[in-house]
Coordinates of C-alpha atoms in Angstrom, one line a residue:
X1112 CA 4.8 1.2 18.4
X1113 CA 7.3 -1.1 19.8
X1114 CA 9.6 -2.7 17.4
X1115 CA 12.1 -6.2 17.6
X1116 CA 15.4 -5.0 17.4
X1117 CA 17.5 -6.6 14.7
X1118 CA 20.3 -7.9 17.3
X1119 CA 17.5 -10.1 19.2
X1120 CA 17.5 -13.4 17.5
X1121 CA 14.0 -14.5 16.2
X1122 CA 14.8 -18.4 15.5
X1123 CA 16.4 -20.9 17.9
X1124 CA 17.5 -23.2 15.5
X1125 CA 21.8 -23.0 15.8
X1126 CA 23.9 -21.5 13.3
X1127 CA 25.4 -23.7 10.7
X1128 CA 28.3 -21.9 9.9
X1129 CA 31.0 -19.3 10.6
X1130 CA 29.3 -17.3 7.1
X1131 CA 26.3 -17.9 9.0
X1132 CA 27.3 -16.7 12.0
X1133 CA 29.0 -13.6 10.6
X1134 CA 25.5 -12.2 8.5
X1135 CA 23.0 -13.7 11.1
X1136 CA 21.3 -15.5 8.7
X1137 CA 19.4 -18.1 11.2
X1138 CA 19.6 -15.8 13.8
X1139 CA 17.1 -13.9 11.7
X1140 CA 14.8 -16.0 10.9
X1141 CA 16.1 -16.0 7.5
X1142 CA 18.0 -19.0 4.8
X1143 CA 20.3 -18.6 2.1
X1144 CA 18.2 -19.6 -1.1
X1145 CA 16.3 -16.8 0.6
X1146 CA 18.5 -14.0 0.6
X1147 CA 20.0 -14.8 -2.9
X1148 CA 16.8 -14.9 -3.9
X1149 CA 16.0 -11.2 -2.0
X1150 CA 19.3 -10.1 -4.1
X1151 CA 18.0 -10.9 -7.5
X1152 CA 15.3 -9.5 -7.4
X1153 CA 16.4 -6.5 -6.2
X1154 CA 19.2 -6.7 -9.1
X1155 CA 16.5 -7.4 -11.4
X1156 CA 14.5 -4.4 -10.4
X1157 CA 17.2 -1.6 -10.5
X1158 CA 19.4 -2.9 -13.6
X1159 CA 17.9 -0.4 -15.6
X1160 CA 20.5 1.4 -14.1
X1161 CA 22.9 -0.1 -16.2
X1162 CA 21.2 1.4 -19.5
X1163 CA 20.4 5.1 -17.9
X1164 CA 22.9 5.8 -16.0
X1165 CA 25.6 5.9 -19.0
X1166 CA 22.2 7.4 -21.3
X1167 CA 22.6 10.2 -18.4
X1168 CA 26.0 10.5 -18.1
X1169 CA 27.1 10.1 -22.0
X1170 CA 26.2 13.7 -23.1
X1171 CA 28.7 15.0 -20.5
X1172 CA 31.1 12.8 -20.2
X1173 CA 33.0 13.0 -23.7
X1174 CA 35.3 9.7 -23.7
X1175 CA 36.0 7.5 -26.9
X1176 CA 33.3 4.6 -27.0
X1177 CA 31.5 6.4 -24.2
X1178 CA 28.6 4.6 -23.6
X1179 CA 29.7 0.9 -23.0
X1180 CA 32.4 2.5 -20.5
X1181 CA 30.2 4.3 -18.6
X1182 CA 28.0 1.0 -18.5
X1183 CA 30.8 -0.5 -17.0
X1184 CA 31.7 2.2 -14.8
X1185 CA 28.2 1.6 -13.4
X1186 CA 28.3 -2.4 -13.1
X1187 CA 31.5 -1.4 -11.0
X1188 CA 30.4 1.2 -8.5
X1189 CA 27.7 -0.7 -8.3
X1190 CA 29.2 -3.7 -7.1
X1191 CA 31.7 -2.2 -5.2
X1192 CA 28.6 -0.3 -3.0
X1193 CA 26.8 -3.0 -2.6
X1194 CA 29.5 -5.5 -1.7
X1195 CA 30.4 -3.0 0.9
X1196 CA 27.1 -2.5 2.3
X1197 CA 27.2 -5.8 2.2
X1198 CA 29.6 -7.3 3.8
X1199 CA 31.0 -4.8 6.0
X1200 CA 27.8 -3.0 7.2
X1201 CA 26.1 -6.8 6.6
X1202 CA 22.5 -5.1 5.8
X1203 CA 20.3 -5.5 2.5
X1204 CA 20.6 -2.2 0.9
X1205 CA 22.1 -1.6 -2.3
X1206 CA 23.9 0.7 -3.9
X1207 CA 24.3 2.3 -7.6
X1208 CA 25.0 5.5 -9.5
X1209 CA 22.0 7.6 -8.1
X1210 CA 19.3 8.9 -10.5
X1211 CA 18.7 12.5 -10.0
X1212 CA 22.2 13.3 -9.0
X1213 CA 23.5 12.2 -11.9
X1214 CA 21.3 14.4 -13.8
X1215 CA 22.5 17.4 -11.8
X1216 CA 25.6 15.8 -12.8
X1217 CA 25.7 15.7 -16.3
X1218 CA 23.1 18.7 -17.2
X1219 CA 23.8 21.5 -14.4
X1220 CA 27.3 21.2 -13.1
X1221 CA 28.8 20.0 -17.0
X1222 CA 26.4 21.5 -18.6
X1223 CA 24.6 24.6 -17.7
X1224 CA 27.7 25.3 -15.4
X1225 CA 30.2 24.6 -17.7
X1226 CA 32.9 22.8 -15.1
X1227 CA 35.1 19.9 -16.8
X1228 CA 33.5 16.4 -16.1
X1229 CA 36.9 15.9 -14.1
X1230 CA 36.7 18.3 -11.8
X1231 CA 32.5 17.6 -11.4
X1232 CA 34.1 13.6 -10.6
X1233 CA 36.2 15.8 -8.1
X1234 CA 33.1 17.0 -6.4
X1235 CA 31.5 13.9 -6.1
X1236 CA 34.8 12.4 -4.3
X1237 CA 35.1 15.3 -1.8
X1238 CA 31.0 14.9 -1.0
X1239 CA 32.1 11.2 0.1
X1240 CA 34.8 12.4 2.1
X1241 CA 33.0 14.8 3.8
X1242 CA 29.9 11.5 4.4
X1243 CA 32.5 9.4 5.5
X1244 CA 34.3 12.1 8.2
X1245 CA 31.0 12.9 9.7
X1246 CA 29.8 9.2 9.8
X1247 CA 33.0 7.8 11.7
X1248 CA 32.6 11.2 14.0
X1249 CA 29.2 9.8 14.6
X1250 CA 27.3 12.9 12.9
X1251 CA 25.1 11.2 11.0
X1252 CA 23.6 8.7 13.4
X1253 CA 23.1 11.3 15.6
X1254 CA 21.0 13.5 13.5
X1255 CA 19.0 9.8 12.9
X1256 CA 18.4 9.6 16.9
X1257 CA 17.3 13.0 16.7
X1258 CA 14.8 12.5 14.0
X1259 CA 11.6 12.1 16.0
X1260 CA 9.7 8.2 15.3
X1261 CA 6.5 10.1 13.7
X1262 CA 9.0 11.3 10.4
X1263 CA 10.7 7.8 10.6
X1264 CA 7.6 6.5 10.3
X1265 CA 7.0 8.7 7.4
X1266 CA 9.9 8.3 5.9
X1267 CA 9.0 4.9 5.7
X1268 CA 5.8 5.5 4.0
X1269 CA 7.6 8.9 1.6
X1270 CA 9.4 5.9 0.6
X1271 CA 6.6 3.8 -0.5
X1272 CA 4.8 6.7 -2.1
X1273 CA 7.7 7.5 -3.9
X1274 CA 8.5 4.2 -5.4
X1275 CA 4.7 3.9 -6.3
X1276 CA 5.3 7.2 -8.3
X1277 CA 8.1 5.3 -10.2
X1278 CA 6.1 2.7 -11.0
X1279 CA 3.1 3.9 -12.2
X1280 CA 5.4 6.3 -14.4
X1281 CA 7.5 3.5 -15.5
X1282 CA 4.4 1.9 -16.4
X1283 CA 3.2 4.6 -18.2
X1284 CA 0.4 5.1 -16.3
X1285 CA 0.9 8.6 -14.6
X1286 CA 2.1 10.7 -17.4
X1287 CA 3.7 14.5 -18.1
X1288 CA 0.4 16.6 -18.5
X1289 CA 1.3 20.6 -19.3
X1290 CA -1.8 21.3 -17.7
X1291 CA -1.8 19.3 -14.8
X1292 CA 1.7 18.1 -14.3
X1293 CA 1.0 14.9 -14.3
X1294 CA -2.1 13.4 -16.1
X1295 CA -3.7 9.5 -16.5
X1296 CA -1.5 7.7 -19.5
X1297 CA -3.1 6.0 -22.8
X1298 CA -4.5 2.5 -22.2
X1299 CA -4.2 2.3 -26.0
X1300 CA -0.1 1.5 -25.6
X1301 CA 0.3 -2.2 -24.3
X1302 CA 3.1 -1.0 -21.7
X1303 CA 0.0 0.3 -19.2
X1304 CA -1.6 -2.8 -20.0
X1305 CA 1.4 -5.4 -19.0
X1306 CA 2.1 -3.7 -16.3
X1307 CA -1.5 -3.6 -14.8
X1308 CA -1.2 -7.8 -15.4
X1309 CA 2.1 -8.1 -14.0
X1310 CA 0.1 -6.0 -10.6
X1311 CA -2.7 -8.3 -10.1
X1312 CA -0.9 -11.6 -11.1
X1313 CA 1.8 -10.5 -8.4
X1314 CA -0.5 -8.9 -5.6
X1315 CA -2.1 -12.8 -6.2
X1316 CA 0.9 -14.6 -5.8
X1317 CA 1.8 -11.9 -2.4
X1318 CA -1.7 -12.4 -1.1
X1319 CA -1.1 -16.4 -1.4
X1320 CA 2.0 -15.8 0.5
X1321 CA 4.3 -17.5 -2.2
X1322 CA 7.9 -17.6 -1.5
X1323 CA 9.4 -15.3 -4.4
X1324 CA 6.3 -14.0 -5.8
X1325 CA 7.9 -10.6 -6.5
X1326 CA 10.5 -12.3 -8.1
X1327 CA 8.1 -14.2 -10.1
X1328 CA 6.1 -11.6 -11.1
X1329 CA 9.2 -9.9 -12.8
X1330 CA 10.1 -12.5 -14.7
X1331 CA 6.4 -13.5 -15.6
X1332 CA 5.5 -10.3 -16.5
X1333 CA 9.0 -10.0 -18.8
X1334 CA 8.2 -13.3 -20.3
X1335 CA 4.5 -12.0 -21.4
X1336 CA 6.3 -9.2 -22.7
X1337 CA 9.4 -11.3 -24.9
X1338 CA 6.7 -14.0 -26.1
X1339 CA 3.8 -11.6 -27.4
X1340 CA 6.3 -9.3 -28.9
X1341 CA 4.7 -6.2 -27.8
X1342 CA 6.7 -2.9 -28.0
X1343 CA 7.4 -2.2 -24.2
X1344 CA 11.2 -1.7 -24.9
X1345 CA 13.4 1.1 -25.4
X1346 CA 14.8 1.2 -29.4
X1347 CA 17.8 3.0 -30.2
X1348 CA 15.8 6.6 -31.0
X1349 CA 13.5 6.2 -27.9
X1350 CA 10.4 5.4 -29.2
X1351 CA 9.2 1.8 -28.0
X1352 CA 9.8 -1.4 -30.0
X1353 CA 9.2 -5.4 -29.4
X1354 CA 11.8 -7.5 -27.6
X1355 CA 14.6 -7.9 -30.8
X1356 CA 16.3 -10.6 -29.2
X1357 CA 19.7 -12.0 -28.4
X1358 CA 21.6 -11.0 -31.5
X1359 CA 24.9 -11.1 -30.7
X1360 CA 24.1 -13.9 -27.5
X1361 CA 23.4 -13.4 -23.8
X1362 CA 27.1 -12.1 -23.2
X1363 CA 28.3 -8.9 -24.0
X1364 CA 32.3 -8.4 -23.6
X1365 CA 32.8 -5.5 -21.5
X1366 CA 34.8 -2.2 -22.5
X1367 CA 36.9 -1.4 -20.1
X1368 CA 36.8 2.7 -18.6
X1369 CA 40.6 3.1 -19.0
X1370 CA 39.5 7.0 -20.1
X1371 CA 37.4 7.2 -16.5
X1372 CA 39.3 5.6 -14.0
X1373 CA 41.2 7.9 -12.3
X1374 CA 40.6 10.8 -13.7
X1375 CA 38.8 12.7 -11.2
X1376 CA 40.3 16.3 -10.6
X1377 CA 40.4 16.9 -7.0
X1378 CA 42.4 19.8 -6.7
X1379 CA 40.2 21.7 -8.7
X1380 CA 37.3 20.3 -7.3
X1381 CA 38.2 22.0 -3.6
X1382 CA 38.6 25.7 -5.4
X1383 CA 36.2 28.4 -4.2
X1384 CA 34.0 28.2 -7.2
X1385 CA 33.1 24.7 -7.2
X1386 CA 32.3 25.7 -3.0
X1387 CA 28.2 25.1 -4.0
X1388 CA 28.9 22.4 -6.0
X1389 CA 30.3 20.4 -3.5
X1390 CA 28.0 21.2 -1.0
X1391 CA 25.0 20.7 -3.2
X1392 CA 26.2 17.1 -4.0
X1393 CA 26.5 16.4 0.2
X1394 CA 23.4 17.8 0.9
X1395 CA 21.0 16.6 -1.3
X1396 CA 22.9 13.0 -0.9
X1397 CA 23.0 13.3 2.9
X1398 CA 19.2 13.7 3.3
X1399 CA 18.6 11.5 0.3
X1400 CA 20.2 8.1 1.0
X1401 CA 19.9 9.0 4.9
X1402 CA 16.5 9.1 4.2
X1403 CA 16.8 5.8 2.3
X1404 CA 18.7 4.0 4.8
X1405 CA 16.6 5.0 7.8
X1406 CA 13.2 3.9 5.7
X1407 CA 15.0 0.8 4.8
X1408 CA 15.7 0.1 7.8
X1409 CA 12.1 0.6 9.4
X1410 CA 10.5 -1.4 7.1
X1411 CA 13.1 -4.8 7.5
X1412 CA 12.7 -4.0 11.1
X1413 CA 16.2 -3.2 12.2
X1414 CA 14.8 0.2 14.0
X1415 CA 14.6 -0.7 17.9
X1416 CA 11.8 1.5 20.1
X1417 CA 13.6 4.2 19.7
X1418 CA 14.1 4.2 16.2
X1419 CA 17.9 3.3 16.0
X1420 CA 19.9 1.7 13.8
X1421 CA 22.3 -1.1 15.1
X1422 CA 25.7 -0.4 13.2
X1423 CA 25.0 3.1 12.2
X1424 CA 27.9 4.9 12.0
X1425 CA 29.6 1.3 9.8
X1426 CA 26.4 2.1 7.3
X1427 CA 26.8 5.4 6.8
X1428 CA 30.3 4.9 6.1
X1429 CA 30.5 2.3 3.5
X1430 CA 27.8 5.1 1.6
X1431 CA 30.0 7.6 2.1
X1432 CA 33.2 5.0 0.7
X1433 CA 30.8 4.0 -2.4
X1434 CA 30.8 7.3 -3.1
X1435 CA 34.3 7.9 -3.2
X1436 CA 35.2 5.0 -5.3
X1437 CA 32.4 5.4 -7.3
X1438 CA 33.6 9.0 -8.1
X1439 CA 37.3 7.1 -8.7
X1440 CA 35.6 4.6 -11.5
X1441 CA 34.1 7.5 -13.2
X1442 CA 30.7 8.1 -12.2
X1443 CA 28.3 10.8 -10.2
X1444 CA 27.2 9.3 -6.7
X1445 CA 27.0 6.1 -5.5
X1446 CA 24.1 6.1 -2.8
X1447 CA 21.9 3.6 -1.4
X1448 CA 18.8 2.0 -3.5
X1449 CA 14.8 2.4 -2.4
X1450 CA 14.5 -0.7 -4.7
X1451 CA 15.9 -2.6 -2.2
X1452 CA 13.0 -2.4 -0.5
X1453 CA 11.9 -5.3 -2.7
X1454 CA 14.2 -7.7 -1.7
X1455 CA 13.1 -6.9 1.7
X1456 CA 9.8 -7.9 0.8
X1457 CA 11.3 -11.2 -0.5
X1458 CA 12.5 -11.9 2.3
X1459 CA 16.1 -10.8 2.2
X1460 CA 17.6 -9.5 6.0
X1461 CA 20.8 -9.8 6.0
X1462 CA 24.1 -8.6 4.0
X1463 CA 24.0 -11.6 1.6
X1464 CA 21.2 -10.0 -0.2
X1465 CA 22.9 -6.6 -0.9
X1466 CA 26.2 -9.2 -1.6
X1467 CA 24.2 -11.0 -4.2
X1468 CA 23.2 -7.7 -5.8
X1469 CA 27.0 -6.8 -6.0
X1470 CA 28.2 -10.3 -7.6
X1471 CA 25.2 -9.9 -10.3
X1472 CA 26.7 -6.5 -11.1
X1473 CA 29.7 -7.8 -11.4
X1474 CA 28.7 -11.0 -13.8
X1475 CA 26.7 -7.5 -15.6
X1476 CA 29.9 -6.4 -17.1
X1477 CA 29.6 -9.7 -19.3
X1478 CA 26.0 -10.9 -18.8
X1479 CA 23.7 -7.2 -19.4
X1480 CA 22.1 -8.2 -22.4
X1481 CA 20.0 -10.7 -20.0
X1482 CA 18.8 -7.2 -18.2
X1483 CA 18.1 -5.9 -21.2
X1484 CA 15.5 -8.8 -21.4
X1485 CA 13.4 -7.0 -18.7
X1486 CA 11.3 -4.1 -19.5
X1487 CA 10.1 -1.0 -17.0
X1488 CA 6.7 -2.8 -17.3
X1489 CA 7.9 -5.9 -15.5
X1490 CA 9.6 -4.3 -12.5
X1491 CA 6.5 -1.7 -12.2
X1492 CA 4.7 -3.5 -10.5
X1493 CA 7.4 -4.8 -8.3
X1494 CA 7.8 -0.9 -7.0
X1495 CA 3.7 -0.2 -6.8
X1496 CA 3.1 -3.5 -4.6
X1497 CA 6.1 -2.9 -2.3
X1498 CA 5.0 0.9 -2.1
X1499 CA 1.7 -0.3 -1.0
X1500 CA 3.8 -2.2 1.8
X1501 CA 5.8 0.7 3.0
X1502 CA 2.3 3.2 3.0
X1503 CA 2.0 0.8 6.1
X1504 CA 4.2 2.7 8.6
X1505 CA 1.4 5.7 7.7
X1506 CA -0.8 4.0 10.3
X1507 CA 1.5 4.5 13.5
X1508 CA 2.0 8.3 12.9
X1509 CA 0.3 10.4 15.6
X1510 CA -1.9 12.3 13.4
X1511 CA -4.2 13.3 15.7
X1512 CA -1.2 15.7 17.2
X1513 CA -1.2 18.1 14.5
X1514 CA 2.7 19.0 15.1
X1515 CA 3.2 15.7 14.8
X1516 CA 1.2 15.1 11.9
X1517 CA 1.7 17.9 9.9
X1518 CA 5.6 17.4 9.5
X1519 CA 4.4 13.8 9.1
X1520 CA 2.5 14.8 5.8
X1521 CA 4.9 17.1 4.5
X1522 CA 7.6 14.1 4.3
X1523 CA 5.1 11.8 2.7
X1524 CA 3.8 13.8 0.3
X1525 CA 6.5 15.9 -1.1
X1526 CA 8.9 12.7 -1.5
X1527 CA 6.9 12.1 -5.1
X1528 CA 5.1 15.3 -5.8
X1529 CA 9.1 16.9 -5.9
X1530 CA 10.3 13.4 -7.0
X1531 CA 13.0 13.3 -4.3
X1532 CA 13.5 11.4 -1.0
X1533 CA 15.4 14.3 0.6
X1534 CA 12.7 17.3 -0.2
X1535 CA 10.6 15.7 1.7
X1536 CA 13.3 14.7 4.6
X1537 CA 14.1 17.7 4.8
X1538 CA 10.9 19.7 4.7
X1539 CA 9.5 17.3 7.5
X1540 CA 12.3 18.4 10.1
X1541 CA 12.2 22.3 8.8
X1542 CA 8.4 22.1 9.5
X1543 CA 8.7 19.8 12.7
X1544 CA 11.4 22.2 14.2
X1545 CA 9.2 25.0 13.2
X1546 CA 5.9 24.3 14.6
X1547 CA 7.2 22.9 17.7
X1548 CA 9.2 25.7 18.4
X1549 CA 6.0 28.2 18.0
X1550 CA 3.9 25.8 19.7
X1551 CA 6.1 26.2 23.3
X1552 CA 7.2 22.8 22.7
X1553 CA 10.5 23.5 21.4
X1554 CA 12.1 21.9 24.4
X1555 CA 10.7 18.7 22.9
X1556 CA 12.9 19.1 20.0
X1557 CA 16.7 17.5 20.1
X1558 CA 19.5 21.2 19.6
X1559 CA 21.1 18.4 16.7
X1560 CA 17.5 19.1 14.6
X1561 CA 17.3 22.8 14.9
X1562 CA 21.1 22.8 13.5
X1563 CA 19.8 20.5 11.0
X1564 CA 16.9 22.7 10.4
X1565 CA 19.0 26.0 9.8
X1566 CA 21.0 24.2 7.7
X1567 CA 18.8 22.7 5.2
X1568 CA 16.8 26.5 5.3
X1569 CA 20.4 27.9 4.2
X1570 CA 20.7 25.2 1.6
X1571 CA 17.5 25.8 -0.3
X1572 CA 18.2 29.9 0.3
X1573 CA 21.7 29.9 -1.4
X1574 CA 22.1 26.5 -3.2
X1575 CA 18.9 26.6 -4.7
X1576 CA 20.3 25.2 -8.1
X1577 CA 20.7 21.8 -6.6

């Protein structure tokens, strides 16, 4: 499949501006009201961040007033990753405290490990050194070029299943079964229900090609939701309650993390013992937002025929920095967001979207009771639809070439079934490098894989707590 790279213009119309000039936004075929609206929705549909990340974070992290500093630890490595990514890297991904690794975080490194939240902040730091080193020595691009087009391409779609998964569960749809695993939810609770509305109203408005339909849907969906009081809403004990309204007003003074910043223990973090913990925190990030990035950047088209990425080693870096300074703040990793993919689908190409996302973080730290305002029912169907999108890429995958398509299937499926992007990054290359190699194709297969390949085998044999 041959692809329009991101650096060839795709409108002739002349650039209006030096800002215009620098993000490319005409030469893109895109317009401002455009990308800011491509950054709010994809603020809108990962501020629940702001509420579960510090939820996460609270029972290991033992500060005075905890849970509001942690909330605005998040708004800032929030907006300090995605301001980054962009403005320097001037691409549409955002970036946020990770889900995932900040349960590893809080539960196995503070918790079942015992190490100090200081020197866990410590790890975290040295992880986005380590992202940064190999990214300006060019060592994460290159494993991207080696990374054959078929697992790009199913990357892509991983992606898209993934962020179906999280919707559907969001929604309450797919549900814990202890038989099963998983299991159909109860239609008998209205969240299944408003989110199936906010689907089909929103496919609608996508099928009628509306500008912002996404974006409409969102906020339709969370109006449905505030004006028929039902109880889609987290409460205090977790159980679900109606919308209870602004009670104290639309802006919330922020506390400021005066007990976080800064208090990251390096020194101990670089000790022998903390040796897997370190390692297990740049692994599971590495192949995680690399496999973020790389899908992000198939499906908003910046992947030329060969399946590069123009600015690589620039985007790799500012992950690795919003890492670092997210670590600083007080906070587990700071990695790049799949729900970006649905300002994509708004629209958004260019840096101003992930800009907008930052400056909405920012205006968070006064302004999150307005997120509050927006229940996992109403961005659900935001993540299903632009899923559905991404499940394109499925359809250029040489499945008919079973070592092709094999690795291919590996990546897509075991993104949700282990409900992580890098499981099933890294499975596809083990398995690709693997059946090629048996096959008497090996020669087929860049050296910078196999490396890659005995690498991630060694991570799952002796980090297998991560």
């Amino acid at each position: 499949m041959t692809q329009t790279k991101a650096t060839e213009p795709v409108a002739t119309s002349k650039p209006i501006s030096g800002f215009d000039r620098y993000f490319g936004i005409t030469a893109l075929g895109s317009n401002i009201p455009r990308e800011l609206r491509a950054g709010f929705t994809t603020w809108l549909t990962m501020s629940y961040i702001l509420f579960v990340n510090p939820q996460v974070l609270s029972g290991a992290i033992t500060v005075p007033n905890g849970f509001n500093q942690l909330l605005t630890t998040t708004c800032l490595a929030a907006a300090f990753g995605s301001l980054a990514m962009g403005i320097v890297a001037r691409y549409p991904f955002a970036q946020a405290p990770g889900m995932g690794l900040n349960a590893f975080f809080a539960y196995s490194v503070v918790g079942a490990m015992g190490y100090p939240w200081q020197t866990a902040l410590g790890a975290v730091f040295v992880s986005g050194v380590l992202f940064v080193v190999l990214s300006v020595a060019g060592a994460r691009q290159a494993i991207v070029k080696a990374i054959p087009l078929s697992l790009k391409f199913a990357i892509t779609a991983g992606i898209g299943a993934f962020l179906a998964f999280l919707g559907f569960k969001s929604a309450g749809i797919v549900v814990v079964n202890e038989a099963t695993l998983v299991g159909l939810g109860s239609f008998t609770h209205p969240t299944a229900w408003l989110a199936i509305i906010g689907l089909v109203g929103t496919a609608v408005l996508m099928h009628k090609k509306i500008k912002g339909a996404i974006l409409y849907g969102i906020i339709g969906t969370s109006l449905i939701a505030i004006i028929t009081r039902i109880p889609v809403y987290s409460g205090p004990d977790g159980t679900l309650v109606p919308f209870a309204g602004f009670a104290n007003g639309i802006i919330g003074l922020p506390v400021w993390p005066t007990d976080l910043i800064g208090q990251l223990d390096i020194g101990a973090a670089l000790g022998l013992g903390l040796f897997s913990v370190v390692f297990t925190f740049f692994f599971v990030d590495f192949f995680d937002a690399t496999g973020t990035l790389t899908g992000l950047a198939q499906r908003a088209g910046y992947l030329d025929a060969k399946g590069d990425m123009p600015r690589a080693r620039l985007t790799f870096s500012m992950d690795g920095l919003a890492a670092m300074f997210g670590a600083f703040v007080g906070t587990s990793t700071t990695t790049a967001y799949v729900e970006s993919a649905s300002g994509i689908e708004e629209g958004g190409k260019t840096g101003v979207t992930a800009s907008t996302v930052g400056i909405l973080f920012i205006v968070s730290t006064f302004l999150w009771p307005i997120a509050g305002a927006v229940p996992g029912a109403a961005t659900a169907p935001a993540l299903i639809l632009v899923g559905a999108l991404m499940m394109q890429a499925a359809k250029d995958i040489e499945w008919v070439d079973l070592s092709e398509g094999v690795p291919a299937f590996l990546t897509v499926i075991l993104m949700p079934l282990t409900f992580s992007i890098a499981n099933g990054v890294s499975f596809g290359v083990i398995a690709y490098c693997a059946i090629k190699l048996l096959s008497g194709e090996g020669r087929k297969v860049s050296p910078i894989l196999y490396v890659v390949a005995l690498l991630l085998i060694a991570r799952y044999v002796f980090l297998a707590e991560g």
